[in-house]
Every structure is written in structure tokens, then in C-alpha cells.
mmCIF file with all atom_site columns, C-alpha atoms in Angstrom:
data_model
loop_
_atom_site.group_PDB
_atom_site.id
_atom_site.type_symbol
_atom_site.label_atom_id
_atom_site.label_alt_id
_atom_site.label_comp_id
_atom_site.label_asym_id
_atom_site.label_entity_id
_atom_site.label_seq_id
_atom_site.pdbx_PDB_ins_code
_atom_site.Cartn_x
_atom_site.Cartn_y
_atom_site.Cartn_z
_atom_site.occupancy
_atom_site.B_iso_or_equiv
_atom_site.pdbx_formal_charge
_atom_site.auth_seq_id
_atom_site.auth_comp_id
_atom_site.auth_asym_id
_atom_site.auth_atom_id
_atom_site.pdbx_PDB_model_num
ATOM 1   C CA . MET A 1 1   ? 0.413   0.707  -0.071  1.00 0.00 ? 1   MET A CA 1
ATOM 2   C CA . LYS A 1 2   ? 2.856   2.184  0.836   1.00 0.00 ? 2   LYS A CA 1
ATOM 3   C CA . MET A 1 3   ? 4.661   1.310  -2.394  1.00 0.00 ? 3   MET A CA 1
ATOM 4   C CA . PHE A 1 4   ? 1.070   2.116  -5.010  1.00 0.00 ? 4   PHE A CA 1
ATOM 5   C CA . GLY A 1 5   ? 0.580   5.844  -2.370  1.00 0.00 ? 5   GLY A CA 1
ATOM 6   C CA . ALA A 1 6   ? 4.887   6.738  -3.396  1.00 0.00 ? 6   ALA A CA 1
ATOM 7   C CA . GLU A 1 7   ? 3.521   6.004  -6.960  1.00 0.00 ? 7   GLU A CA 1
ATOM 8   C CA . MET A 1 8   ? 0.417   8.092  -6.961  1.00 0.00 ? 8   MET A CA 1
ATOM 9   C CA . ARG A 1 9   ? 2.954   11.286 -5.431  1.00 0.00 ? 9   ARG A CA 1
ATOM 10  C CA . SER A 1 10  ? 5.579   10.366 -7.461  1.00 0.00 ? 10  SER A CA 1
ATOM 11  C CA . PRO A 1 11  ? 6.961   13.549 -9.671  1.00 0.00 ? 11  PRO A CA 1
ATOM 12  C CA . ASN A 1 12  ? 7.634   11.336 -13.231 1.00 0.00 ? 12  ASN A CA 1
ATOM 13  C CA . TRP A 1 13  ? 3.237   11.801 -13.894 1.00 0.00 ? 13  TRP A CA 1
ATOM 14  C CA . LYS A 1 14  ? 2.313   14.256 -16.730 1.00 0.00 ? 14  LYS A CA 1
ATOM 15  C CA . LEU A 1 15  ? -1.213  14.341 -14.760 1.00 0.00 ? 15  LEU A CA 1
ATOM 16  C CA . SER A 1 16  ? -1.830  16.731 -12.068 1.00 0.00 ? 16  SER A CA 1
ATOM 17  C CA . SER A 1 17  ? -2.388  14.885 -8.762  1.00 0.00 ? 17  SER A CA 1
ATOM 18  C CA . LYS A 1 18  ? -5.772  16.033 -8.544  1.00 0.00 ? 18  LYS A CA 1
ATOM 19  C CA . ASN A 1 19  ? -6.471  14.971 -12.003 1.00 0.00 ? 19  ASN A CA 1
ATOM 20  C CA . ARG A 1 20  ? -5.269  11.264 -10.938 1.00 0.00 ? 20  ARG A CA 1
ATOM 21  C CA . GLU A 1 21  ? -7.002  11.665 -7.787  1.00 0.00 ? 21  GLU A CA 1
ATOM 22  C CA . THR A 1 22  ? -10.835 12.525 -9.998  1.00 0.00 ? 22  THR A CA 1
ATOM 23  C CA . LEU A 1 23  ? -10.063 10.318 -12.231 1.00 0.00 ? 23  LEU A CA 1
ATOM 24  C CA . ALA A 1 24  ? -9.185  7.333  -9.955  1.00 0.00 ? 24  ALA A CA 1
ATOM 25  C CA . VAL A 1 25  ? -12.506 8.446  -7.623  1.00 0.00 ? 25  VAL A CA 1
ATOM 26  C CA . VAL A 1 26  ? -14.622 8.305  -10.502 1.00 0.00 ? 26  VAL A CA 1
ATOM 27  C CA . VAL A 1 27  ? -13.004 4.866  -11.870 1.00 0.00 ? 27  VAL A CA 1
ATOM 28  C CA . SER A 1 28  ? -14.007 3.509  -7.919  1.00 0.00 ? 28  SER A CA 1
ATOM 29  C CA . ALA A 1 29  ? -17.020 4.670  -8.169  1.00 0.00 ? 29  ALA A CA 1
ATOM 30  C CA . LEU A 1 30  ? -18.384 3.503  -11.423 1.00 0.00 ? 30  LEU A CA 1
ATOM 31  C CA . GLY A 1 31  ? -16.365 0.215  -10.953 1.00 0.00 ? 31  GLY A CA 1
ATOM 32  C CA . HIS A 1 32  ? -18.835 0.290  -8.270  1.00 0.00 ? 32  HIS A CA 1
ATOM 33  C CA . CYS A 1 33  ? -15.569 -0.259 -5.647  1.00 0.00 ? 33  CYS A CA 1
ATOM 34  C CA . LYS A 1 34  ? -16.283 0.981  -2.375  1.00 0.00 ? 34  LYS A CA 1
ATOM 35  C CA . TYR A 1 35  ? -12.891 0.155  -0.797  1.00 0.00 ? 35  TYR A CA 1
ATOM 36  C CA . TRP A 1 36  ? -11.416 2.454  -3.451  1.00 0.00 ? 36  TRP A CA 1
ATOM 37  C CA . THR A 1 37  ? -13.582 5.213  -4.094  1.00 0.00 ? 37  THR A CA 1
ATOM 38  C CA . THR A 1 38  ? -13.663 6.368  -0.696  1.00 0.00 ? 38  THR A CA 1
ATOM 39  C CA . SER A 1 39  ? -9.733  5.472  -0.181  1.00 0.00 ? 39  SER A CA 1
ATOM 40  C CA . HIS A 1 40  ? -9.447  7.663  -3.354  1.00 0.00 ? 40  HIS A CA 1
ATOM 41  C CA . GLY A 1 41  ? -12.312 9.914  -2.075  1.00 0.00 ? 41  GLY A CA 1
ATOM 42  C CA . GLU A 1 42  ? -10.376 11.388 0.833   1.00 0.00 ? 42  GLU A CA 1
ATOM 43  C CA . ALA A 1 43  ? -6.676  11.663 -0.765  1.00 0.00 ? 43  ALA A CA 1
ATOM 44  C CA . LEU A 1 44  ? -8.363  14.299 -3.314  1.00 0.00 ? 44  LEU A CA 1
ATOM 45  C CA . ARG A 1 45  ? -10.752 16.066 -0.265  1.00 0.00 ? 45  ARG A CA 1
ATOM 46  C CA . LYS A 1 46  ? -6.808  16.623 0.954   1.00 0.00 ? 46  LYS A CA 1
ATOM 47  C CA . GLU A 1 47  ? -4.851  17.140 -2.417  1.00 0.00 ? 47  GLU A CA 1
ATOM 48  C CA . THR A 1 48  ? -7.831  19.896 -2.764  1.00 0.00 ? 48  THR A CA 1
ATOM 49  C CA . GLY A 1 49  ? -7.731  20.953 0.522   1.00 0.00 ? 49  GLY A CA 1
ATOM 50  C CA . GLY A 1 50  ? -12.004 20.547 -0.402  1.00 0.00 ? 50  GLY A CA 1
ATOM 51  C CA . ASN A 1 51  ? -14.930 19.152 1.128   1.00 0.00 ? 51  ASN A CA 1
ATOM 52  C CA . ILE A 1 52  ? -16.173 15.888 0.826   1.00 0.00 ? 52  ILE A CA 1
ATOM 53  C CA . ASN A 1 53  ? -19.158 16.836 0.469   1.00 0.00 ? 53  ASN A CA 1
ATOM 54  C CA . GLU A 1 54  ? -17.272 17.983 -3.232  1.00 0.00 ? 54  GLU A CA 1
ATOM 55  C CA . VAL A 1 55  ? -16.008 14.135 -3.268  1.00 0.00 ? 55  VAL A CA 1
ATOM 56  C CA . VAL A 1 56  ? -19.437 12.611 -2.211  1.00 0.00 ? 56  VAL A CA 1
ATOM 57  C CA . GLN A 1 57  ? -21.137 14.637 -5.032  1.00 0.00 ? 57  GLN A CA 1
ATOM 58  C CA . LEU A 1 58  ? -17.814 12.447 -7.934  1.00 0.00 ? 58  LEU A CA 1
ATOM 59  C CA . ALA A 1 59  ? -18.026 9.495  -6.730  1.00 0.00 ? 59  ALA A CA 1
ATOM 60  C CA . LYS A 1 60  ? -22.125 9.737  -7.033  1.00 0.00 ? 60  LYS A CA 1
ATOM 61  C CA . ASP A 1 61  ? -22.359 11.376 -10.351 1.00 0.00 ? 61  ASP A CA 1
ATOM 62  C CA . TRP A 1 62  ? -19.519 13.700 -11.344 1.00 0.00 ? 62  TRP A CA 1
ATOM 63  C CA . HIS A 1 63  ? -21.961 14.476 -14.345 1.00 0.00 ? 63  HIS A CA 1
ATOM 64  C CA . SER A 1 64  ? -23.582 16.937 -11.694 1.00 0.00 ? 64  SER A CA 1
ATOM 65  C CA . ALA A 1 65  ? -20.684 17.874 -9.593  1.00 0.00 ? 65  ALA A CA 1
ATOM 66  C CA . GLU A 1 66  ? -19.604 21.374 -9.869  1.00 0.00 ? 66  GLU A CA 1
ATOM 67  C CA . GLY A 1 67  ? -16.113 22.926 -10.197 1.00 0.00 ? 67  GLY A CA 1
ATOM 68  C CA . LEU A 1 68  ? -15.313 21.160 -12.831 1.00 0.00 ? 68  LEU A CA 1
ATOM 69  C CA . GLY A 1 69  ? -13.704 22.802 -16.054 1.00 0.00 ? 69  GLY A CA 1
ATOM 70  C CA . PHE A 1 70  ? -13.664 21.828 -19.233 1.00 0.00 ? 70  PHE A CA 1
ATOM 71  C CA . LYS A 1 71  ? -10.837 19.279 -19.598 1.00 0.00 ? 71  LYS A CA 1
ATOM 72  C CA . GLU A 1 72  ? -11.982 17.521 -16.323 1.00 0.00 ? 72  GLU A CA 1
ATOM 73  C CA . LYS A 1 73  ? -15.114 16.448 -17.945 1.00 0.00 ? 73  LYS A CA 1
ATOM 74  C CA . ALA A 1 74  ? -13.389 15.292 -21.240 1.00 0.00 ? 74  ALA A CA 1
ATOM 75  C CA . MET A 1 75  ? -11.099 13.497 -19.278 1.00 0.00 ? 75  MET A CA 1
ATOM 76  C CA . LEU A 1 76  ? -14.106 12.522 -16.698 1.00 0.00 ? 76  LEU A CA 1
ATOM 77  C CA . THR A 1 77  ? -16.221 11.843 -20.134 1.00 0.00 ? 77  THR A CA 1
ATOM 78  C CA . PHE A 1 78  ? -13.083 9.076  -21.794 1.00 0.00 ? 78  PHE A CA 1
ATOM 79  C CA . ALA A 1 79  ? -12.507 7.120  -18.334 1.00 0.00 ? 79  ALA A CA 1
ATOM 80  C CA . GLU A 1 80  ? -16.098 6.813  -18.177 1.00 0.00 ? 80  GLU A CA 1
ATOM 81  C CA . LYS A 1 81  ? -16.688 5.097  -21.591 1.00 0.00 ? 81  LYS A CA 1
ATOM 82  C CA . VAL A 1 82  ? -13.176 2.897  -21.307 1.00 0.00 ? 82  VAL A CA 1
ATOM 83  C CA . THR A 1 83  ? -14.956 1.660  -18.133 1.00 0.00 ? 83  THR A CA 1
ATOM 84  C CA . LEU A 1 84  ? -17.752 0.924  -19.071 1.00 0.00 ? 84  LEU A CA 1
ATOM 85  C CA . THR A 1 85  ? -17.843 0.742  -23.282 1.00 0.00 ? 85  THR A CA 1
ATOM 86  C CA . SER A 1 86  ? -14.369 0.176  -24.274 1.00 0.00 ? 86  SER A CA 1
ATOM 87  C CA . TRP A 1 87  ? -15.837 -1.237 -27.455 1.00 0.00 ? 87  TRP A CA 1
ATOM 88  C CA . GLU A 1 88  ? -17.114 1.353  -28.338 1.00 0.00 ? 88  GLU A CA 1
ATOM 89  C CA . CYS A 1 89  ? -14.070 3.628  -28.004 1.00 0.00 ? 89  CYS A CA 1
ATOM 90  C CA . ASN A 1 90  ? -12.468 5.130  -31.119 1.00 0.00 ? 90  ASN A CA 1
ATOM 91  C CA . PRO A 1 91  ? -9.846  7.202  -32.096 1.00 0.00 ? 91  PRO A CA 1
ATOM 92  C CA . ASP A 1 92  ? -12.124 10.335 -32.052 1.00 0.00 ? 92  ASP A CA 1
ATOM 93  C CA . ASP A 1 93  ? -11.987 9.992  -28.339 1.00 0.00 ? 93  ASP A CA 1
ATOM 94  C CA . LEU A 1 94  ? -8.171  10.853 -28.379 1.00 0.00 ? 94  LEU A CA 1
ATOM 95  C CA . ASP A 1 95  ? -9.082  13.681 -30.181 1.00 0.00 ? 95  ASP A CA 1
ATOM 96  C CA . GLN A 1 96  ? -11.587 15.141 -28.291 1.00 0.00 ? 96  GLN A CA 1
ATOM 97  C CA . LEU A 1 97  ? -9.330  14.748 -25.034 1.00 0.00 ? 97  LEU A CA 1
ATOM 98  C CA . ARG A 1 98  ? -6.519  16.622 -27.717 1.00 0.00 ? 98  ARG A CA 1
ATOM 99  C CA . LEU A 1 99  ? -8.752  18.871 -27.863 1.00 0.00 ? 99  LEU A CA 1
ATOM 100 C CA . ALA A 1 100 ? -9.574  19.965 -24.331 1.00 0.00 ? 100 ALA A CA 1
ATOM 101 C CA . GLY A 1 101 ? -5.627  20.035 -23.678 1.00 0.00 ? 101 GLY A CA 1
ATOM 102 C CA . PHE A 1 102 ? -4.463  16.883 -23.091 1.00 0.00 ? 102 PHE A CA 1
ATOM 103 C CA . SER A 1 103 ? -1.307  16.080 -24.525 1.00 0.00 ? 103 SER A CA 1
ATOM 104 C CA . ASP A 1 104 ? -0.658  12.214 -25.721 1.00 0.00 ? 104 ASP A CA 1
ATOM 105 C CA . GLU A 1 105 ? 1.527   11.389 -22.486 1.00 0.00 ? 105 GLU A CA 1
ATOM 106 C CA . GLU A 1 106 ? -1.356  12.318 -20.208 1.00 0.00 ? 106 GLU A CA 1
ATOM 107 C CA . ILE A 1 107 ? -4.019  10.893 -22.142 1.00 0.00 ? 107 ILE A CA 1
ATOM 108 C CA . LEU A 1 108 ? -1.643  7.276  -22.025 1.00 0.00 ? 108 LEU A CA 1
ATOM 109 C CA . GLU A 1 109 ? -1.778  7.867  -18.179 1.00 0.00 ? 109 GLU A CA 1
ATOM 110 C CA . ILE A 1 110 ? -6.163  8.784  -18.345 1.00 0.00 ? 110 ILE A CA 1
ATOM 111 C CA . THR A 1 111 ? -6.239  5.179  -20.034 1.00 0.00 ? 111 THR A CA 1
#
């Protein structure tokens, strides 16, 4: 567990720690994994200094969560598609991430 935590905080990532934890909360919630949703939710709360209500909203329904920008919404839309309907993914999905401002390295990390 310590090794995983150290990896999540590694300076080698292209995505911000906030984006990595946001992804982890949403993907864990989509997979109905209470343990990882809670664990990453707490990490996200600490990372952002935000309140737990914002994290809970992300986990319950990220589509209605307040404070997400265009870039974050594009990231979560792609992550949701990969998680729930990966067979429908196509190059256009990657183009949408690029249009939102993600580099190919960041797209790899999102995936």
C-alpha cells in the first residue's frame, strides 16, 4: 500500500495529482468499489483542501458535480467510456482529449 501511495505521488506523472485522484474516485465509483472510492476520495479531499461533499458528489454522479472545467469533463467522459463501454472507443475519443488540451502522454495516463 505504501508503494502504491508513493507511485501516485511520483513527480514522473504528466497528469496533476488532483486529476489522477479525480480519475481514481470516478472510475472506482463506476466499478462499484467502495474501498477504492473511499481511499481515493480521501486523498482527493486532502489534495484539494476541499470538503468531503464535493468528493461524494463526484463519486455519486460526476456529471452533476460543480467546479469541473472543460478539460476535467473531457477526461472523465473518456474514462467513463473506457470503463463502461470500452468496445465503443475510437480515435475520435482521443481527438476530443487532445482538443481539451491533453498531451499524448497525459492521454496514456488517463487510459
